[in-house]
Amino acid sequence: MLLSLLTSNPTAFIIIALALVLSLAVHEFAHAYTADRLGDPTPRRYGRVTLNPVAHLDPVGTLLLLVAGFGFAKPVPVNPGNLGRWGTLWVAAAGPISNILIAFVCAVLLKVLPPTTITLTILLTVMGINVVLAFFNLIPIPLLDGSRILGALVPPLGRSLAQFEAQPFSFLIVMGFIFLARDPIGRMIQSVQGWVLGVVGV
């Protein structure tokens, strides 16, 4: 767990924690900025069109990251009625796309910067975290970006997913599923990370 690194390897803890916080902030900002640009004032009304991590971090989600190894940021509030079908799709896709772009930038920097220990550690950590965030959020299960993308592509399914998410215990059900499926999900993410590292020649 991340919290255990605080005593065993404080440097690694700081690097991973900062990379997580900043990557989550960029992910949520991408959702908010895209919605704002497409004409939905909701994210700006809630102060979410910002890169300030404080605006995006969720106390419970952050605690879970520290003690359980997985967590979440505060979802960006949007009004699909202001966005339409395709606007909703682009808003949902903006978060994972932002993480893919960060991972790509890290891959480029790995190729052009001198390969010092600290450079490799930071860039590989940031790249790995953003690959995980992009891949994980594209899983088409409720509350994740992948379900909203799928819902925009298949409107009847989107309505069913929205009804499920509106249920009072939907969050607990989804988190329970993620916890039970953490091993296969983890193996898939490791495979994706290995593929990305192979592509960039690291």
PDB file of N, CA, C and O in Angstrom, residues 81-150:
ATOM      1  N   GLY A  81     -27.865  17.856 -20.531  1.00  0.00           N
ATOM      2  CA  GLY A  81     -28.810  18.615 -21.342  1.00  0.00           C
ATOM      3  C   GLY A  81     -28.150  19.791 -22.052  1.00  0.00           C
ATOM      4  O   GLY A  81     -28.646  20.243 -23.092  1.00  0.00           O
ATOM      5  N   ASN A  82     -27.051  20.302 -21.493  1.00  0.00           N
ATOM      6  CA  ASN A  82     -26.324  21.400 -22.130  1.00  0.00           C
ATOM      7  C   ASN A  82     -25.298  20.904 -23.138  1.00  0.00           C
ATOM      8  O   ASN A  82     -24.736  21.706 -23.888  1.00  0.00           O
ATOM      9  N   LEU A  83     -25.038  19.611 -23.137  1.00  0.00           N
ATOM     10  CA  LEU A  83     -23.949  19.066 -23.939  1.00  0.00           C
ATOM     11  C   LEU A  83     -24.424  18.265 -25.133  1.00  0.00           C
ATOM     12  O   LEU A  83     -23.750  18.232 -26.172  1.00  0.00           O
ATOM     13  N   GLY A  84     -25.566  17.607 -24.993  1.00  0.00           N
ATOM     14  CA  GLY A  84     -26.015  16.718 -26.054  1.00  0.00           C
ATOM     15  C   GLY A  84     -25.237  15.405 -26.021  1.00  0.00           C
ATOM     16  O   GLY A  84     -24.321  15.205 -25.222  1.00  0.00           O
ATOM     17  N   ARG A  85     -25.608  14.534 -26.920  1.00  0.00           N
ATOM     18  CA  ARG A  85     -25.029  13.183 -26.950  1.00  0.00           C
ATOM     19  C   ARG A  85     -23.525  13.211 -27.187  1.00  0.00           C
ATOM     20  O   ARG A  85     -22.751  12.610 -26.437  1.00  0.00           O
ATOM     21  N   TRP A  86     -23.089  13.921 -28.223  1.00  0.00           N
ATOM     22  CA  TRP A  86     -21.671  13.877 -28.583  1.00  0.00           C
ATOM     23  C   TRP A  86     -20.839  14.753 -27.668  1.00  0.00           C
ATOM     24  O   TRP A  86     -19.673  14.443 -27.391  1.00  0.00           O
ATOM     25  N   GLY A  87     -21.430  15.824 -27.158  1.00  0.00           N
ATOM     26  CA  GLY A  87     -20.709  16.620 -26.176  1.00  0.00           C
ATOM     27  C   GLY A  87     -20.446  15.827 -24.917  1.00  0.00           C
ATOM     28  O   GLY A  87     -19.351  15.885 -24.339  1.00  0.00           O
ATOM     29  N   THR A  88     -21.434  15.043 -24.489  1.00  0.00           N
ATOM     30  CA  THR A  88     -21.272  14.182 -23.325  1.00  0.00           C
ATOM     31  C   THR A  88     -20.154  13.167 -23.553  1.00  0.00           C
ATOM     32  O   THR A  88     -19.345  12.888 -22.654  1.00  0.00           O
ATOM     33  N   LEU A  89     -20.101  12.625 -24.774  1.00  0.00           N
ATOM     34  CA  LEU A  89     -19.033  11.668 -25.099  1.00  0.00           C
ATOM     35  C   LEU A  89     -17.657  12.315 -24.985  1.00  0.00           C
ATOM     36  O   LEU A  89     -16.731  11.741 -24.384  1.00  0.00           O
ATOM     37  N   TRP A  90     -17.510  13.512 -25.548  1.00  0.00           N
ATOM     38  CA  TRP A  90     -16.200  14.172 -25.522  1.00  0.00           C
ATOM     39  C   TRP A  90     -15.790  14.586 -24.116  1.00  0.00           C
ATOM     40  O   TRP A  90     -14.620  14.512 -23.759  1.00  0.00           O
ATOM     41  N   VAL A  91     -16.755  14.990 -23.314  1.00  0.00           N
ATOM     42  CA  VAL A  91     -16.441  15.330 -21.925  1.00  0.00           C
ATOM     43  C   VAL A  91     -15.940  14.090 -21.184  1.00  0.00           C
ATOM     44  O   VAL A  91     -14.965  14.143 -20.435  1.00  0.00           O
ATOM     45  N   ALA A  92     -16.610  12.967 -21.384  1.00  0.00           N
ATOM     46  CA  ALA A  92     -16.200  11.721 -20.736  1.00  0.00           C
ATOM     47  C   ALA A  92     -14.829  11.278 -21.211  1.00  0.00           C
ATOM     48  O   ALA A  92     -13.997  10.798 -20.422  1.00  0.00           O
ATOM     49  N   ALA A  93     -14.570  11.429 -22.500  1.00  0.00           N
ATOM     50  CA  ALA A  93     -13.295  10.976 -23.065  1.00  0.00           C
ATOM     51  C   ALA A  93     -12.135  11.896 -22.715  1.00  0.00           C
ATOM     52  O   ALA A  93     -10.963  11.466 -22.745  1.00  0.00           O
ATOM     53  N   ALA A  94     -12.432  13.149 -22.365  1.00  0.00           N
ATOM     54  CA  ALA A  94     -11.369  14.132 -22.135  1.00  0.00           C
ATOM     55  C   ALA A  94     -10.426  13.723 -21.016  1.00  0.00           C
ATOM     56  O   ALA A  94      -9.211  13.944 -21.103  1.00  0.00           O
ATOM     57  N   GLY A  95     -10.961  13.126 -19.938  1.00  0.00           N
ATOM     58  CA  GLY A  95     -10.110  12.722 -18.819  1.00  0.00           C
ATOM     59  C   GLY A  95      -9.079  11.683 -19.219  1.00  0.00           C
ATOM     60  O   GLY A  95      -7.860  11.898 -19.057  1.00  0.00           O
ATOM     61  N   PRO A  96      -9.500  10.516 -19.757  1.00  0.00           N
ATOM     62  CA  PRO A  96      -8.523   9.526 -20.207  1.00  0.00           C
ATOM     63  C   PRO A  96      -7.571  10.052 -21.278  1.00  0.00           C
ATOM     64  O   PRO A  96      -6.384   9.704 -21.269  1.00  0.00           O
ATOM     65  N   ILE A  97      -8.074  10.890 -22.184  1.00  0.00           N
ATOM     66  CA  ILE A  97      -7.198  11.447 -23.222  1.00  0.00           C
ATOM     67  C   ILE A  97      -6.089  12.278 -22.586  1.00  0.00           C
ATOM     68  O   ILE A  97      -4.926  12.225 -23.008  1.00  0.00           O
ATOM     69  N   SER A  98      -6.427  13.052 -21.554  1.00  0.00           N
ATOM     70  CA  SER A  98      -5.413  13.874 -20.886  1.00  0.00           C
ATOM     71  C   SER A  98      -4.332  12.998 -20.263  1.00  0.00           C
ATOM     72  O   SER A  98      -3.135  13.324 -20.324  1.00  0.00           O
ATOM     73  N   ASN A  99      -4.725  11.854 -19.695  1.00  0.00           N
ATOM     74  CA  ASN A  99      -3.748  10.942 -19.105  1.00  0.00           C
ATOM     75  C   ASN A  99      -2.879  10.292 -20.174  1.00  0.00           C
ATOM     76  O   ASN A  99      -1.669  10.097 -19.977  1.00  0.00           O
ATOM     77  N   ILE A 100      -3.469   9.959 -21.313  1.00  0.00           N
ATOM     78  CA  ILE A 100      -2.699   9.390 -22.416  1.00  0.00           C
ATOM     79  C   ILE A 100      -1.674  10.400 -22.923  1.00  0.00           C
ATOM     80  O   ILE A 100      -0.517  10.049 -23.217  1.00  0.00           O
ATOM     81  N   LEU A 101      -2.067  11.669 -23.020  1.00  0.00           N
ATOM     82  CA  LEU A 101      -1.141  12.720 -23.477  1.00  0.00           C
ATOM     83  C   LEU A 101       0.021  12.890 -22.496  1.00  0.00           C
ATOM     84  O   LEU A 101       1.171  13.044 -22.907  1.00  0.00           O
ATOM     85  N   ILE A 102      -0.279  12.860 -21.185  1.00  0.00           N
ATOM     86  CA  ILE A 102       0.790  12.969 -20.188  1.00  0.00           C
ATOM     87  C   ILE A 102       1.750  11.794 -20.324  1.00  0.00           C
ATOM     88  O   ILE A 102       2.987  11.962 -20.281  1.00  0.00           O
ATOM     89  N   ALA A 103       1.210  10.580 -20.477  1.00  0.00           N
ATOM     90  CA  ALA A 103       2.061   9.401 -20.636  1.00  0.00           C
ATOM     91  C   ALA A 103       2.923   9.515 -21.887  1.00  0.00           C
ATOM     92  O   ALA A 103       4.110   9.144 -21.869  1.00  0.00           O
ATOM     93  N   PHE A 104       2.351  10.048 -22.954  1.00  0.00           N
ATOM     94  CA  PHE A 104       3.106  10.220 -24.204  1.00  0.00           C
ATOM     95  C   PHE A 104       4.247  11.224 -24.017  1.00  0.00           C
ATOM     96  O   PHE A 104       5.372  10.989 -24.472  1.00  0.00           O
ATOM     97  N   VAL A 105       3.963  12.336 -23.330  1.00  0.00           N
ATOM     98  CA  VAL A 105       5.009  13.331 -23.072  1.00  0.00           C
ATOM     99  C   VAL A 105       6.135  12.718 -22.251  1.00  0.00           C
ATOM    100  O   VAL A 105       7.325  12.932 -22.527  1.00  0.00           O
ATOM    101  N   CYS A 106       5.789  11.931 -21.233  1.00  0.00           N
ATOM    102  CA  CYS A 106       6.802  11.257 -20.420  1.00  0.00           C
ATOM    103  C   CYS A 106       7.642  10.309 -21.260  1.00  0.00           C
ATOM    104  O   CYS A 106       8.867  10.215 -21.089  1.00  0.00           O
ATOM    105  N   ALA A 107       6.996   9.592 -22.179  1.00  0.00           N
ATOM    106  CA  ALA A 107       7.717   8.660 -23.046  1.00  0.00           C
ATOM    107  C   ALA A 107       8.721   9.399 -23.929  1.00  0.00           C
ATOM    108  O   ALA A 107       9.856   8.943 -24.114  1.00  0.00           O
ATOM    109  N   VAL A 108       8.305  10.554 -24.443  1.00  0.00           N
ATOM    110  CA  VAL A 108       9.211  11.358 -25.269  1.00  0.00           C
ATOM    111  C   VAL A 108      10.389  11.855 -24.439  1.00  0.00           C
ATOM    112  O   VAL A 108      11.557  11.791 -24.866  1.00  0.00           O
ATOM    113  N   LEU A 109      10.103  12.347 -23.231  1.00  0.00           N
ATOM    114  CA  LEU A 109      11.165  12.851 -22.364  1.00  0.00           C
ATOM    115  C   LEU A 109      12.136  11.739 -21.972  1.00  0.00           C
ATOM    116  O   LEU A 109      13.345  11.981 -21.830  1.00  0.00           O
ATOM    117  N   LEU A 110      11.639  10.526 -21.806  1.00  0.00           N
ATOM    118  CA  LEU A 110      12.518   9.392 -21.500  1.00  0.00           C
ATOM    119  C   LEU A 110      13.521   9.146 -22.620  1.00  0.00           C
ATOM    120  O   LEU A 110      14.642   8.678 -22.366  1.00  0.00           O
ATOM    121  N   LYS A 111      13.107   9.462 -23.834  1.00  0.00           N
ATOM    122  CA  LYS A 111      13.985   9.227 -24.983  1.00  0.00           C
ATOM    123  C   LYS A 111      15.009  10.341 -25.176  1.00  0.00           C
ATOM    124  O   LYS A 111      16.073  10.104 -25.736  1.00  0.00           O
ATOM    125  N   VAL A 112      14.676  11.572 -24.716  1.00  0.00           N
ATOM    126  CA  VAL A 112      15.539  12.706 -25.050  1.00  0.00           C
ATOM    127  C   VAL A 112      16.358  13.228 -23.873  1.00  0.00           C
ATOM    128  O   VAL A 112      17.394  13.865 -24.076  1.00  0.00           O
ATOM    129  N   LEU A 113      15.921  12.968 -22.638  1.00  0.00           N
ATOM    130  CA  LEU A 113      16.653  13.470 -21.475  1.00  0.00           C
ATOM    131  C   LEU A 113      17.746  12.493 -21.054  1.00  0.00           C
ATOM    132  O   LEU A 113      17.625  11.288 -21.281  1.00  0.00           O
ATOM    133  N   PRO A 114      18.809  13.004 -20.433  1.00  0.00           N
ATOM    134  CA  PRO A 114      19.846  12.104 -19.906  1.00  0.00           C
ATOM    135  C   PRO A 114      19.246  11.119 -18.911  1.00  0.00           C
ATOM    136  O   PRO A 114      18.458  11.513 -18.036  1.00  0.00           O
ATOM    137  N   PRO A 115      19.586   9.838 -19.008  1.00  0.00           N
ATOM    138  CA  PRO A 115      18.955   8.811 -18.174  1.00  0.00           C
ATOM    139  C   PRO A 115      19.518   8.747 -16.755  1.00  0.00           C
ATOM    140  O   PRO A 115      20.149   7.775 -16.361  1.00  0.00           O
ATOM    141  N   THR A 116      19.287   9.813 -15.967  1.00  0.00           N
ATOM    142  CA  THR A 116      19.712   9.777 -14.572  1.00  0.00           C
ATOM    143  C   THR A 116      18.702   8.984 -13.752  1.00  0.00           C
ATOM    144  O   THR A 116      17.555   8.782 -14.170  1.00  0.00           O
ATOM    145  N   THR A 117      19.109   8.556 -12.572  1.00  0.00           N
ATOM    146  CA  THR A 117      18.224   7.753 -11.727  1.00  0.00           C
ATOM    147  C   THR A 117      16.949   8.497 -11.375  1.00  0.00           C
ATOM    148  O   THR A 117      15.842   7.947 -11.472  1.00  0.00           O
ATOM    149  N   ILE A 118      17.076   9.762 -10.975  1.00  0.00           N
ATOM    150  CA  ILE A 118      15.901  10.529 -10.554  1.00  0.00           C
ATOM    151  C   ILE A 118      14.983  10.815 -11.739  1.00  0.00           C
ATOM    152  O   ILE A 118      13.752  10.755 -11.618  1.00  0.00           O
ATOM    153  N   THR A 119      15.578  11.103 -12.909  1.00  0.00           N
ATOM    154  CA  THR A 119      14.767  11.357 -14.104  1.00  0.00           C
ATOM    155  C   THR A 119      13.966  10.123 -14.493  1.00  0.00           C
ATOM    156  O   THR A 119      12.759  10.205 -14.752  1.00  0.00           O
ATOM    157  N   LEU A 120      14.636   8.983 -14.520  1.00  0.00           N
ATOM    158  CA  LEU A 120      13.954   7.734 -14.870  1.00  0.00           C
ATOM    159  C   LEU A 120      12.853   7.412 -13.863  1.00  0.00           C
ATOM    160  O   LEU A 120      11.749   7.018 -14.239  1.00  0.00           O
ATOM    161  N   THR A 121      13.148   7.599 -12.578  1.00  0.00           N
ATOM    162  CA  THR A 121      12.169   7.278 -11.538  1.00  0.00           C
ATOM    163  C   THR A 121      10.915   8.131 -11.674  1.00  0.00           C
ATOM    164  O   THR A 121       9.788   7.620 -11.662  1.00  0.00           O
ATOM    165  N   ILE A 122      11.109   9.445 -11.820  1.00  0.00           N
ATOM    166  CA  ILE A 122       9.968  10.358 -11.904  1.00  0.00           C
ATOM    167  C   ILE A 122       9.156  10.106 -13.166  1.00  0.00           C
ATOM    168  O   ILE A 122       7.923   9.968 -13.124  1.00  0.00           O
ATOM    169  N   LEU A 123       9.835  10.038 -14.318  1.00  0.00           N
ATOM    170  CA  LEU A 123       9.113   9.905 -15.582  1.00  0.00           C
ATOM    171  C   LEU A 123       8.404   8.556 -15.695  1.00  0.00           C
ATOM    172  O   LEU A 123       7.260   8.487 -16.165  1.00  0.00           O
ATOM    173  N   LEU A 124       9.067   7.485 -15.259  1.00  0.00           N
ATOM    174  CA  LEU A 124       8.424   6.172 -15.310  1.00  0.00           C
ATOM    175  C   LEU A 124       7.231   6.105 -14.356  1.00  0.00           C
ATOM    176  O   LEU A 124       6.206   5.489 -14.672  1.00  0.00           O
ATOM    177  N   THR A 125       7.357   6.753 -13.202  1.00  0.00           N
ATOM    178  CA  THR A 125       6.245   6.774 -12.245  1.00  0.00           C
ATOM    179  C   THR A 125       5.056   7.534 -12.806  1.00  0.00           C
ATOM    180  O   THR A 125       3.919   7.050 -12.777  1.00  0.00           O
ATOM    181  N   VAL A 126       5.313   8.732 -13.316  1.00  0.00           N
ATOM    182  CA  VAL A 126       4.225   9.552 -13.872  1.00  0.00           C
ATOM    183  C   VAL A 126       3.590   8.856 -15.067  1.00  0.00           C
ATOM    184  O   VAL A 126       2.354   8.818 -15.196  1.00  0.00           O
ATOM    185  N   MET A 127       4.423   8.289 -15.944  1.00  0.00           N
ATOM    186  CA  MET A 127       3.888   7.604 -17.115  1.00  0.00           C
ATOM    187  C   MET A 127       3.049   6.399 -16.696  1.00  0.00           C
ATOM    188  O   MET A 127       1.937   6.195 -17.197  1.00  0.00           O
ATOM    189  N   GLY A 128       3.555   5.610 -15.759  1.00  0.00           N
ATOM    190  CA  GLY A 128       2.824   4.430 -15.314  1.00  0.00           C
ATOM    191  C   GLY A 128       1.492   4.781 -14.686  1.00  0.00           C
ATOM    192  O   GLY A 128       0.468   4.143 -14.975  1.00  0.00           O
ATOM    193  N   ILE A 129       1.476   5.798 -13.845  1.00  0.00           N
ATOM    194  CA  ILE A 129       0.224   6.211 -13.189  1.00  0.00           C
ATOM    195  C   ILE A 129      -0.798   6.683 -14.210  1.00  0.00           C
ATOM    196  O   ILE A 129      -1.989   6.354 -14.121  1.00  0.00           O
ATOM    197  N   ASN A 130      -0.354   7.420 -15.215  1.00  0.00           N
ATOM    198  CA  ASN A 130      -1.293   7.939 -16.204  1.00  0.00           C
ATOM    199  C   ASN A 130      -1.796   6.865 -17.154  1.00  0.00           C
ATOM    200  O   ASN A 130      -2.947   6.929 -17.604  1.00  0.00           O
ATOM    201  N   VAL A 131      -0.970   5.865 -17.437  1.00  0.00           N
ATOM    202  CA  VAL A 131      -1.459   4.716 -18.204  1.00  0.00           C
ATOM    203  C   VAL A 131      -2.549   3.995 -17.413  1.00  0.00           C
ATOM    204  O   VAL A 131      -3.590   3.619 -17.952  1.00  0.00           O
ATOM    205  N   VAL A 132      -2.307   3.807 -16.111  1.00  0.00           N
ATOM    206  CA  VAL A 132      -3.303   3.153 -15.251  1.00  0.00           C
ATOM    207  C   VAL A 132      -4.599   3.956 -15.223  1.00  0.00           C
ATOM    208  O   VAL A 132      -5.697   3.395 -15.383  1.00  0.00           O
ATOM    209  N   LEU A 133      -4.500   5.275 -15.012  1.00  0.00           N
ATOM    210  CA  LEU A 133      -5.702   6.106 -14.942  1.00  0.00           C
ATOM    211  C   LEU A 133      -6.490   6.073 -16.251  1.00  0.00           C
ATOM    212  O   LEU A 133      -7.727   5.970 -16.236  1.00  0.00           O
ATOM    213  N   ALA A 134      -5.779   6.156 -17.373  1.00  0.00           N
ATOM    214  CA  ALA A 134      -6.465   6.142 -18.666  1.00  0.00           C
ATOM    215  C   ALA A 134      -7.152   4.807 -18.891  1.00  0.00           C
ATOM    216  O   ALA A 134      -8.352   4.758 -19.227  1.00  0.00           O
ATOM    217  N   PHE A 135      -6.415   3.705 -18.692  1.00  0.00           N
ATOM    218  CA  PHE A 135      -6.979   2.384 -18.951  1.00  0.00           C
ATOM    219  C   PHE A 135      -8.125   2.077 -17.990  1.00  0.00           C
ATOM    220  O   PHE A 135      -9.194   1.619 -18.398  1.00  0.00           O
ATOM    221  N   PHE A 136      -7.902   2.346 -16.706  1.00  0.00           N
ATOM    222  CA  PHE A 136      -8.923   2.024 -15.708  1.00  0.00           C
ATOM    223  C   PHE A 136     -10.213   2.787 -15.974  1.00  0.00           C
ATOM    224  O   PHE A 136     -11.316   2.223 -15.903  1.00  0.00           O
ATOM    225  N   ASN A 137     -10.099   4.076 -16.276  1.00  0.00           N
ATOM    226  CA  ASN A 137     -11.299   4.885 -16.482  1.00  0.00           C
ATOM    227  C   ASN A 137     -12.035   4.547 -17.768  1.00  0.00           C
ATOM    228  O   ASN A 137     -13.204   4.919 -17.923  1.00  0.00           O
ATOM    229  N   LEU A 138     -11.379   3.856 -18.689  1.00  0.00           N
ATOM    230  CA  LEU A 138     -12.041   3.464 -19.928  1.00  0.00           C
ATOM    231  C   LEU A 138     -12.796   2.145 -19.790  1.00  0.00           C
ATOM    232  O   LEU A 138     -13.492   1.734 -20.719  1.00  0.00           O
ATOM    233  N   ILE A 139     -12.676   1.477 -18.631  1.00  0.00           N
ATOM    234  CA  ILE A 139     -13.460   0.267 -18.404  1.00  0.00           C
ATOM    235  C   ILE A 139     -14.945   0.652 -18.398  1.00  0.00           C
ATOM    236  O   ILE A 139     -15.342   1.562 -17.667  1.00  0.00           O
ATOM    237  N   PRO A 140     -15.767  -0.007 -19.214  1.00  0.00           N
ATOM    238  CA  PRO A 140     -17.179   0.424 -19.340  1.00  0.00           C
ATOM    239  C   PRO A 140     -18.075  -0.098 -18.228  1.00  0.00           C
ATOM    240  O   PRO A 140     -19.008  -0.864 -18.459  1.00  0.00           O
ATOM    241  N   ILE A 141     -17.790   0.313 -16.998  1.00  0.00           N
ATOM    242  CA  ILE A 141     -18.674  -0.011 -15.881  1.00  0.00           C
ATOM    243  C   ILE A 141     -19.177   1.303 -15.286  1.00  0.00           C
ATOM    244  O   ILE A 141     -18.508   2.335 -15.399  1.00  0.00           O
ATOM    245  N   PRO A 142     -20.363   1.289 -14.658  1.00  0.00           N
ATOM    246  CA  PRO A 142     -20.961   2.543 -14.156  1.00  0.00           C
ATOM    247  C   PRO A 142     -20.018   3.341 -13.266  1.00  0.00           C
ATOM    248  O   PRO A 142     -19.187   2.777 -12.547  1.00  0.00           O
ATOM    249  N   LEU A 143     -20.173   4.655 -13.359  1.00  0.00           N
ATOM    250  CA  LEU A 143     -19.414   5.673 -12.625  1.00  0.00           C
ATOM    251  C   LEU A 143     -18.049   5.941 -13.234  1.00  0.00           C
ATOM    252  O   LEU A 143     -17.405   6.924 -12.872  1.00  0.00           O
ATOM    253  N   LEU A 144     -17.568   5.098 -14.147  1.00  0.00           N
ATOM    254  CA  LEU A 144     -16.302   5.347 -14.827  1.00  0.00           C
ATOM    255  C   LEU A 144     -16.565   5.996 -16.184  1.00  0.00           C
ATOM    256  O   LEU A 144     -17.657   5.901 -16.746  1.00  0.00           O
ATOM    257  N   ASP A 145     -15.533   6.658 -16.726  1.00  0.00           N
ATOM    258  CA  ASP A 145     -15.695   7.368 -17.993  1.00  0.00           C
ATOM    259  C   ASP A 145     -16.106   6.431 -19.123  1.00  0.00           C
ATOM    260  O   ASP A 145     -16.855   6.821 -20.021  1.00  0.00           O
ATOM    261  N   GLY A 146     -15.609   5.201 -19.071  1.00  0.00           N
ATOM    262  CA  GLY A 146     -15.933   4.256 -20.130  1.00  0.00           C
ATOM    263  C   GLY A 146     -17.423   4.000 -20.260  1.00  0.00           C
ATOM    264  O   GLY A 146     -17.945   3.829 -21.369  1.00  0.00           O
ATOM    265  N   SER A 147     -18.144   3.995 -19.124  1.00  0.00           N
ATOM    266  CA  SER A 147     -19.587   3.758 -19.184  1.00  0.00           C
ATOM    267  C   SER A 147     -20.304   4.947 -19.825  1.00  0.00           C
ATOM    268  O   SER A 147     -21.298   4.774 -20.540  1.00  0.00           O
ATOM    269  N   ARG A 148     -19.806   6.150 -19.597  1.00  0.00           N
ATOM    270  CA  ARG A 148     -20.433   7.332 -20.185  1.00  0.00           C
ATOM    271  C   ARG A 148     -20.154   7.406 -21.689  1.00  0.00           C
ATOM    272  O   ARG A 148     -20.995   7.856 -22.466  1.00  0.00           O
ATOM    273  N   ILE A 149     -18.949   6.986 -22.086  1.00  0.00           N
ATOM    274  CA  ILE A 149     -18.642   6.925 -23.517  1.00  0.00           C
ATOM    275  C   ILE A 149     -19.545   5.900 -24.189  1.00  0.00           C
ATOM    276  O   ILE A 149     -20.143   6.160 -25.238  1.00  0.00           O
ATOM    277  N   LEU A 150     -19.653   4.725 -23.577  1.00  0.00           N
ATOM    278  CA  LEU A 150     -20.517   3.680 -24.120  1.00  0.00           C
ATOM    279  C   LEU A 150     -21.967   4.134 -24.140  1.00  0.00           C
ATOM    280  O   LEU A 150     -22.696   3.885 -25.109  1.00  0.00           O
TER     281      LEU A 150
END
